[in-house]
């Protein structure tokens, strides 16, 4: 007796790293960032429809492993992601990720995908979408402090959505800055290597901090931040990991994704629980004010939230439709009679004889 053939429902679309790269390169990185930012903004606009919970985190001395789930009532999505700052010294990625999207009505998965590249894209798209709402009008220069794996994505997203033309770069490792300059040459950006964070912020309307160390660091001090700038602080994403001196927070209007999570993981873990913040979905929906005057310092305390990953999964699912940029994986046992899972197993014995 031959083994039963998988049903149509047994197959789940899978986007490998290779196919993700092919898809992004076919569309174009800047276009992907722009389109992905629109998906994220759209989902922020319907924020109240989503399940919202801080990510489920398992911390260790070396880093953190997290699950980031959410649902809009129709689809469910989650991301598995790690953050291990010491990995780079061993030739490993600091962040790796994969994601799954499923139908709420029957629980069957609709997409499985790599999310290491996709997380880099969605993080940059989120930062630029937020900056579009909060940064000074006609911003043209950004300081990029921390020139690691996320930096090129941030630069291209800010160029595409906010009109950034000049990048002032600093990293404690000059090789990282040289890597960024090499990667972004030919992208129409003026790239300026700086010898310190202080030098990098000079003349910048947007300051991005994106460092990896799991510690209470001070990448920016109060005297380095002039009036009227927008700070895109995205390196702090777990307890005990920050980048800004707390005095900067008291001079800024602070904007967050999901306040209960950011209180634990973001820059605002340094300040009292009643320190005022605004959630970005309210700014997008007109319920809270964003930038109100030229001298205002706006600060996006970005730690990453599950709804952004949901948007990214939704985007990829739409984009792979009717393309060759995915594989069908036989992942679900789906017998003709749902009660006869053992029978399906028994009938498969014919292939082993």
PDB file of N, CA, C and O in Angstrom, residues 96-140:
ATOM      1  N   UNK A  96      19.324  36.912  14.879  1.00  0.00           N
ATOM      2  CA  UNK A  96      18.763  36.021  13.867  1.00  0.00           C
ATOM      3  C   UNK A  96      17.286  35.849  14.172  1.00  0.00           C
ATOM      4  O   UNK A  96      16.855  35.994  15.325  1.00  0.00           O
ATOM      5  N   UNK A  97      16.500  35.544  13.133  1.00  0.00           N
ATOM      6  CA  UNK A  97      15.054  35.486  13.356  1.00  0.00           C
ATOM      7  C   UNK A  97      14.372  34.656  12.286  1.00  0.00           C
ATOM      8  O   UNK A  97      14.864  34.499  11.174  1.00  0.00           O
ATOM      9  N   UNK A  98      13.205  34.132  12.650  1.00  0.00           N
ATOM     10  CA  UNK A  98      12.292  33.506  11.699  1.00  0.00           C
ATOM     11  C   UNK A  98      10.872  33.824  12.143  1.00  0.00           C
ATOM     12  O   UNK A  98      10.634  34.163  13.301  1.00  0.00           O
ATOM     13  N   UNK A  99       9.936  33.734  11.198  1.00  0.00           N
ATOM     14  CA  UNK A  99       8.575  34.125  11.520  1.00  0.00           C
ATOM     15  C   UNK A  99       7.546  33.218  10.895  1.00  0.00           C
ATOM     16  O   UNK A  99       7.802  32.536   9.898  1.00  0.00           O
ATOM     17  N   UNK A 100       6.347  33.225  11.476  1.00  0.00           N
ATOM     18  CA  UNK A 100       5.237  32.400  11.022  1.00  0.00           C
ATOM     19  C   UNK A 100       3.959  33.228  11.050  1.00  0.00           C
ATOM     20  O   UNK A 100       3.735  33.995  11.986  1.00  0.00           O
ATOM     21  N   UNK A 101       3.128  33.064  10.019  1.00  0.00           N
ATOM     22  CA  UNK A 101       1.802  33.690   9.980  1.00  0.00           C
ATOM     23  C   UNK A 101       0.767  32.612   9.740  1.00  0.00           C
ATOM     24  O   UNK A 101       0.976  31.708   8.909  1.00  0.00           O
ATOM     25  N   UNK A 102      -0.348  32.671  10.488  1.00  0.00           N
ATOM     26  CA  UNK A 102      -1.386  31.643  10.414  1.00  0.00           C
ATOM     27  C   UNK A 102      -2.775  32.262  10.302  1.00  0.00           C
ATOM     28  O   UNK A 102      -2.988  33.408  10.682  1.00  0.00           O
ATOM     29  N   UNK A 103      -3.691  31.440   9.805  1.00  0.00           N
ATOM     30  CA  UNK A 103      -5.101  31.839   9.756  1.00  0.00           C
ATOM     31  C   UNK A 103      -5.720  31.659  11.142  1.00  0.00           C
ATOM     32  O   UNK A 103      -5.615  30.576  11.743  1.00  0.00           O
ATOM     33  N   UNK A 104      -6.403  32.682  11.641  1.00  0.00           N
ATOM     34  CA  UNK A 104      -7.036  32.585  12.955  1.00  0.00           C
ATOM     35  C   UNK A 104      -8.212  31.615  12.926  1.00  0.00           C
ATOM     36  O   UNK A 104      -8.447  30.885  13.890  1.00  0.00           O
ATOM     37  N   UNK A 105      -8.949  31.548  11.803  1.00  0.00           N
ATOM     38  CA  UNK A 105     -10.188  30.764  11.795  1.00  0.00           C
ATOM     39  C   UNK A 105      -9.954  29.263  11.862  1.00  0.00           C
ATOM     40  O   UNK A 105     -10.798  28.523  12.374  1.00  0.00           O
ATOM     41  N   UNK A 106      -8.790  28.785  11.366  1.00  0.00           N
ATOM     42  CA  UNK A 106      -8.546  27.337  11.463  1.00  0.00           C
ATOM     43  C   UNK A 106      -7.178  26.987  12.038  1.00  0.00           C
ATOM     44  O   UNK A 106      -6.871  25.815  12.241  1.00  0.00           O
ATOM     45  N   UNK A 107      -6.324  27.988  12.283  1.00  0.00           N
ATOM     46  CA  UNK A 107      -5.017  27.753  12.883  1.00  0.00           C
ATOM     47  C   UNK A 107      -3.961  27.251  11.924  1.00  0.00           C
ATOM     48  O   UNK A 107      -2.816  27.048  12.339  1.00  0.00           O
ATOM     49  N   UNK A 108      -4.286  27.077  10.661  1.00  0.00           N
ATOM     50  CA  UNK A 108      -3.317  26.557   9.705  1.00  0.00           C
ATOM     51  C   UNK A 108      -2.329  27.646   9.298  1.00  0.00           C
ATOM     52  O   UNK A 108      -2.733  28.767   8.989  1.00  0.00           O
ATOM     53  N   UNK A 109      -1.031  27.331   9.304  1.00  0.00           N
ATOM     54  CA  UNK A 109      -0.037  28.326   8.884  1.00  0.00           C
ATOM     55  C   UNK A 109      -0.211  28.733   7.425  1.00  0.00           C
ATOM     56  O   UNK A 109      -0.571  27.910   6.571  1.00  0.00           O
ATOM     57  N   UNK A 110       0.051  30.020   7.160  1.00  0.00           N
ATOM     58  CA  UNK A 110      -0.046  30.568   5.807  1.00  0.00           C
ATOM     59  C   UNK A 110       1.298  30.997   5.266  1.00  0.00           C
ATOM     60  O   UNK A 110       1.441  31.237   4.065  1.00  0.00           O
ATOM     61  N   UNK A 111       2.315  31.107   6.143  1.00  0.00           N
ATOM     62  CA  UNK A 111       3.639  31.555   5.711  1.00  0.00           C
ATOM     63  C   UNK A 111       4.661  31.210   6.780  1.00  0.00           C
ATOM     64  O   UNK A 111       4.420  31.407   7.973  1.00  0.00           O
ATOM     65  N   UNK A 112       5.794  30.695   6.337  1.00  0.00           N
ATOM     66  CA  UNK A 112       6.982  30.522   7.177  1.00  0.00           C
ATOM     67  C   UNK A 112       8.127  31.217   6.458  1.00  0.00           C
ATOM     68  O   UNK A 112       8.321  30.994   5.255  1.00  0.00           O
ATOM     69  N   UNK A 113       8.880  32.047   7.160  1.00  0.00           N
ATOM     70  CA  UNK A 113       9.905  32.816   6.459  1.00  0.00           C
ATOM     71  C   UNK A 113      11.108  33.109   7.338  1.00  0.00           C
ATOM     72  O   UNK A 113      10.980  33.194   8.575  1.00  0.00           O
ATOM     73  N   UNK A 114      12.252  33.255   6.691  1.00  0.00           N
ATOM     74  CA  UNK A 114      13.406  33.826   7.384  1.00  0.00           C
ATOM     75  C   UNK A 114      13.026  35.234   7.801  1.00  0.00           C
ATOM     76  O   UNK A 114      12.253  35.922   7.129  1.00  0.00           O
ATOM     77  N   UNK A 115      13.560  35.702   8.942  1.00  0.00           N
ATOM     78  CA  UNK A 115      13.293  37.083   9.351  1.00  0.00           C
ATOM     79  C   UNK A 115      14.536  37.800   9.849  1.00  0.00           C
ATOM     80  O   UNK A 115      14.419  38.859  10.466  1.00  0.00           O
ATOM     81  N   UNK A 116      15.712  37.262   9.586  1.00  0.00           N
ATOM     82  CA  UNK A 116      16.920  38.011   9.936  1.00  0.00           C
ATOM     83  C   UNK A 116      17.045  39.228   9.029  1.00  0.00           C
ATOM     84  O   UNK A 116      17.135  40.373   9.506  1.00  0.00           O
ATOM     85  N   UNK A 117      16.999  39.012   7.726  1.00  0.00           N
ATOM     86  CA  UNK A 117      16.975  40.133   6.778  1.00  0.00           C
ATOM     87  C   UNK A 117      15.704  40.949   6.936  1.00  0.00           C
ATOM     88  O   UNK A 117      15.746  42.187   6.928  1.00  0.00           O
ATOM     89  N   UNK A 118      14.579  40.256   7.093  1.00  0.00           N
ATOM     90  CA  UNK A 118      13.303  40.967   7.165  1.00  0.00           C
ATOM     91  C   UNK A 118      13.212  41.846   8.404  1.00  0.00           C
ATOM     92  O   UNK A 118      12.624  42.934   8.360  1.00  0.00           O
ATOM     93  N   UNK A 119      13.797  41.399   9.518  1.00  0.00           N
ATOM     94  CA  UNK A 119      13.810  42.240  10.722  1.00  0.00           C
ATOM     95  C   UNK A 119      14.634  43.503  10.504  1.00  0.00           C
ATOM     96  O   UNK A 119      14.247  44.601  10.940  1.00  0.00           O
ATOM     97  N   UNK A 120      15.773  43.374   9.836  1.00  0.00           N
ATOM     98  CA  UNK A 120      16.581  44.557   9.534  1.00  0.00           C
ATOM     99  C   UNK A 120      15.786  45.541   8.691  1.00  0.00           C
ATOM    100  O   UNK A 120      15.817  46.764   8.924  1.00  0.00           O
ATOM    101  N   UNK A 121      15.046  45.027   7.719  1.00  0.00           N
ATOM    102  CA  UNK A 121      14.232  45.884   6.858  1.00  0.00           C
ATOM    103  C   UNK A 121      13.086  46.524   7.631  1.00  0.00           C
ATOM    104  O   UNK A 121      12.845  47.736   7.518  1.00  0.00           O
ATOM    105  N   UNK A 122      12.385  45.748   8.452  1.00  0.00           N
ATOM    106  CA  UNK A 122      11.231  46.313   9.163  1.00  0.00           C
ATOM    107  C   UNK A 122      11.658  47.300  10.243  1.00  0.00           C
ATOM    108  O   UNK A 122      10.981  48.280  10.511  1.00  0.00           O
ATOM    109  N   UNK A 123      12.819  47.058  10.881  1.00  0.00           N
ATOM    110  CA  UNK A 123      13.305  47.996  11.891  1.00  0.00           C
ATOM    111  C   UNK A 123      13.621  49.344  11.256  1.00  0.00           C
ATOM    112  O   UNK A 123      13.242  50.397  11.778  1.00  0.00           O
ATOM    113  N   UNK A 124      14.299  49.312  10.118  1.00  0.00           N
ATOM    114  CA  UNK A 124      14.627  50.550   9.420  1.00  0.00           C
ATOM    115  C   UNK A 124      13.378  51.228   8.890  1.00  0.00           C
ATOM    116  O   UNK A 124      13.242  52.460   8.970  1.00  0.00           O
ATOM    117  N   UNK A 125      12.446  50.455   8.351  1.00  0.00           N
ATOM    118  CA  UNK A 125      11.207  51.030   7.841  1.00  0.00           C
ATOM    119  C   UNK A 125      10.407  51.697   8.956  1.00  0.00           C
ATOM    120  O   UNK A 125       9.820  52.774   8.769  1.00  0.00           O
ATOM    121  N   UNK A 126      10.386  51.069  10.142  1.00  0.00           N
ATOM    122  CA  UNK A 126       9.687  51.663  11.283  1.00  0.00           C
ATOM    123  C   UNK A 126      10.338  52.978  11.696  1.00  0.00           C
ATOM    124  O   UNK A 126       9.654  53.983  11.920  1.00  0.00           O
ATOM    125  N   UNK A 127      11.670  52.980  11.814  1.00  0.00           N
ATOM    126  CA  UNK A 127      12.378  54.201  12.203  1.00  0.00           C
ATOM    127  C   UNK A 127      12.071  55.344  11.243  1.00  0.00           C
ATOM    128  O   UNK A 127      11.820  56.483  11.665  1.00  0.00           O
ATOM    129  N   UNK A 128      12.106  55.057   9.951  1.00  0.00           N
ATOM    130  CA  UNK A 128      11.881  56.108   8.959  1.00  0.00           C
ATOM    131  C   UNK A 128      10.426  56.547   8.939  1.00  0.00           C
ATOM    132  O   UNK A 128      10.134  57.737   8.748  1.00  0.00           O
ATOM    133  N   UNK A 129       9.502  55.620   9.120  1.00  0.00           N
ATOM    134  CA  UNK A 129       8.092  55.985   9.195  1.00  0.00           C
ATOM    135  C   UNK A 129       7.841  56.915  10.370  1.00  0.00           C
ATOM    136  O   UNK A 129       7.135  57.925  10.261  1.00  0.00           O
ATOM    137  N   UNK A 130       8.452  56.606  11.518  1.00  0.00           N
ATOM    138  CA  UNK A 130       8.317  57.467  12.699  1.00  0.00           C
ATOM    139  C   UNK A 130       8.968  58.829  12.443  1.00  0.00           C
ATOM    140  O   UNK A 130       8.393  59.875  12.757  1.00  0.00           O
ATOM    141  N   UNK A 131      10.160  58.818  11.864  1.00  0.00           N
ATOM    142  CA  UNK A 131      10.855  60.079  11.591  1.00  0.00           C
ATOM    143  C   UNK A 131      10.077  60.950  10.619  1.00  0.00           C
ATOM    144  O   UNK A 131      10.117  62.186  10.712  1.00  0.00           O
ATOM    145  N   UNK A 132       9.370  60.339   9.711  1.00  0.00           N
ATOM    146  CA  UNK A 132       8.530  61.100   8.778  1.00  0.00           C
ATOM    147  C   UNK A 132       7.510  61.948   9.531  1.00  0.00           C
ATOM    148  O   UNK A 132       7.174  63.059   9.114  1.00  0.00           O
ATOM    149  N   UNK A 133       7.051  61.439  10.673  1.00  0.00           N
ATOM    150  CA  UNK A 133       6.073  62.163  11.495  1.00  0.00           C
ATOM    151  C   UNK A 133       6.727  63.119  12.494  1.00  0.00           C
ATOM    152  O   UNK A 133       6.108  64.127  12.873  1.00  0.00           O
ATOM    153  N   UNK A 134       7.966  62.820  12.940  1.00  0.00           N
ATOM    154  CA  UNK A 134       8.541  63.551  14.070  1.00  0.00           C
ATOM    155  C   UNK A 134       9.752  64.411  13.741  1.00  0.00           C
ATOM    156  O   UNK A 134      10.045  65.362  14.476  1.00  0.00           O
ATOM    157  N   UNK A 135      10.496  64.073  12.695  1.00  0.00           N
ATOM    158  CA  UNK A 135      11.741  64.792  12.412  1.00  0.00           C
ATOM    159  C   UNK A 135      11.456  66.195  11.898  1.00  0.00           C
ATOM    160  O   UNK A 135      10.373  66.478  11.380  1.00  0.00           O
ATOM    161  N   UNK A 136      12.435  67.094  12.016  1.00  0.00           N
ATOM    162  CA  UNK A 136      12.261  68.446  11.471  1.00  0.00           C
ATOM    163  C   UNK A 136      11.968  68.402   9.973  1.00  0.00           C
ATOM    164  O   UNK A 136      12.495  67.560   9.243  1.00  0.00           O
ATOM    165  N   UNK A 137      11.128  69.309   9.537  1.00  0.00           N
ATOM    166  CA  UNK A 137      10.846  69.422   8.109  1.00  0.00           C
ATOM    167  C   UNK A 137      12.136  69.729   7.352  1.00  0.00           C
ATOM    168  O   UNK A 137      12.975  70.482   7.825  1.00  0.00           O
ATOM    169  N   UNK A 138      12.278  69.127   6.191  1.00  0.00           N
ATOM    170  CA  UNK A 138      13.448  69.333   5.326  1.00  0.00           C
ATOM    171  C   UNK A 138      14.752  68.845   5.973  1.00  0.00           C
ATOM    172  O   UNK A 138      15.816  69.407   5.728  1.00  0.00           O
ATOM    173  N   UNK A 139      14.660  67.795   6.789  1.00  0.00           N
ATOM    174  CA  UNK A 139      15.887  67.191   7.322  1.00  0.00           C
ATOM    175  C   UNK A 139      16.722  66.657   6.165  1.00  0.00           C
ATOM    176  O   UNK A 139      16.201  66.056   5.226  1.00  0.00           O
ATOM    177  N   UNK A 140      18.050  66.879   6.245  1.00  0.00           N
ATOM    178  CA  UNK A 140      18.918  66.414   5.165  1.00  0.00           C
ATOM    179  C   UNK A 140      20.164  65.684   5.665  1.00  0.00           C
ATOM    180  O   UNK A 140      20.862  65.033   4.883  1.00  0.00           O
TER     181      UNK A 140
END
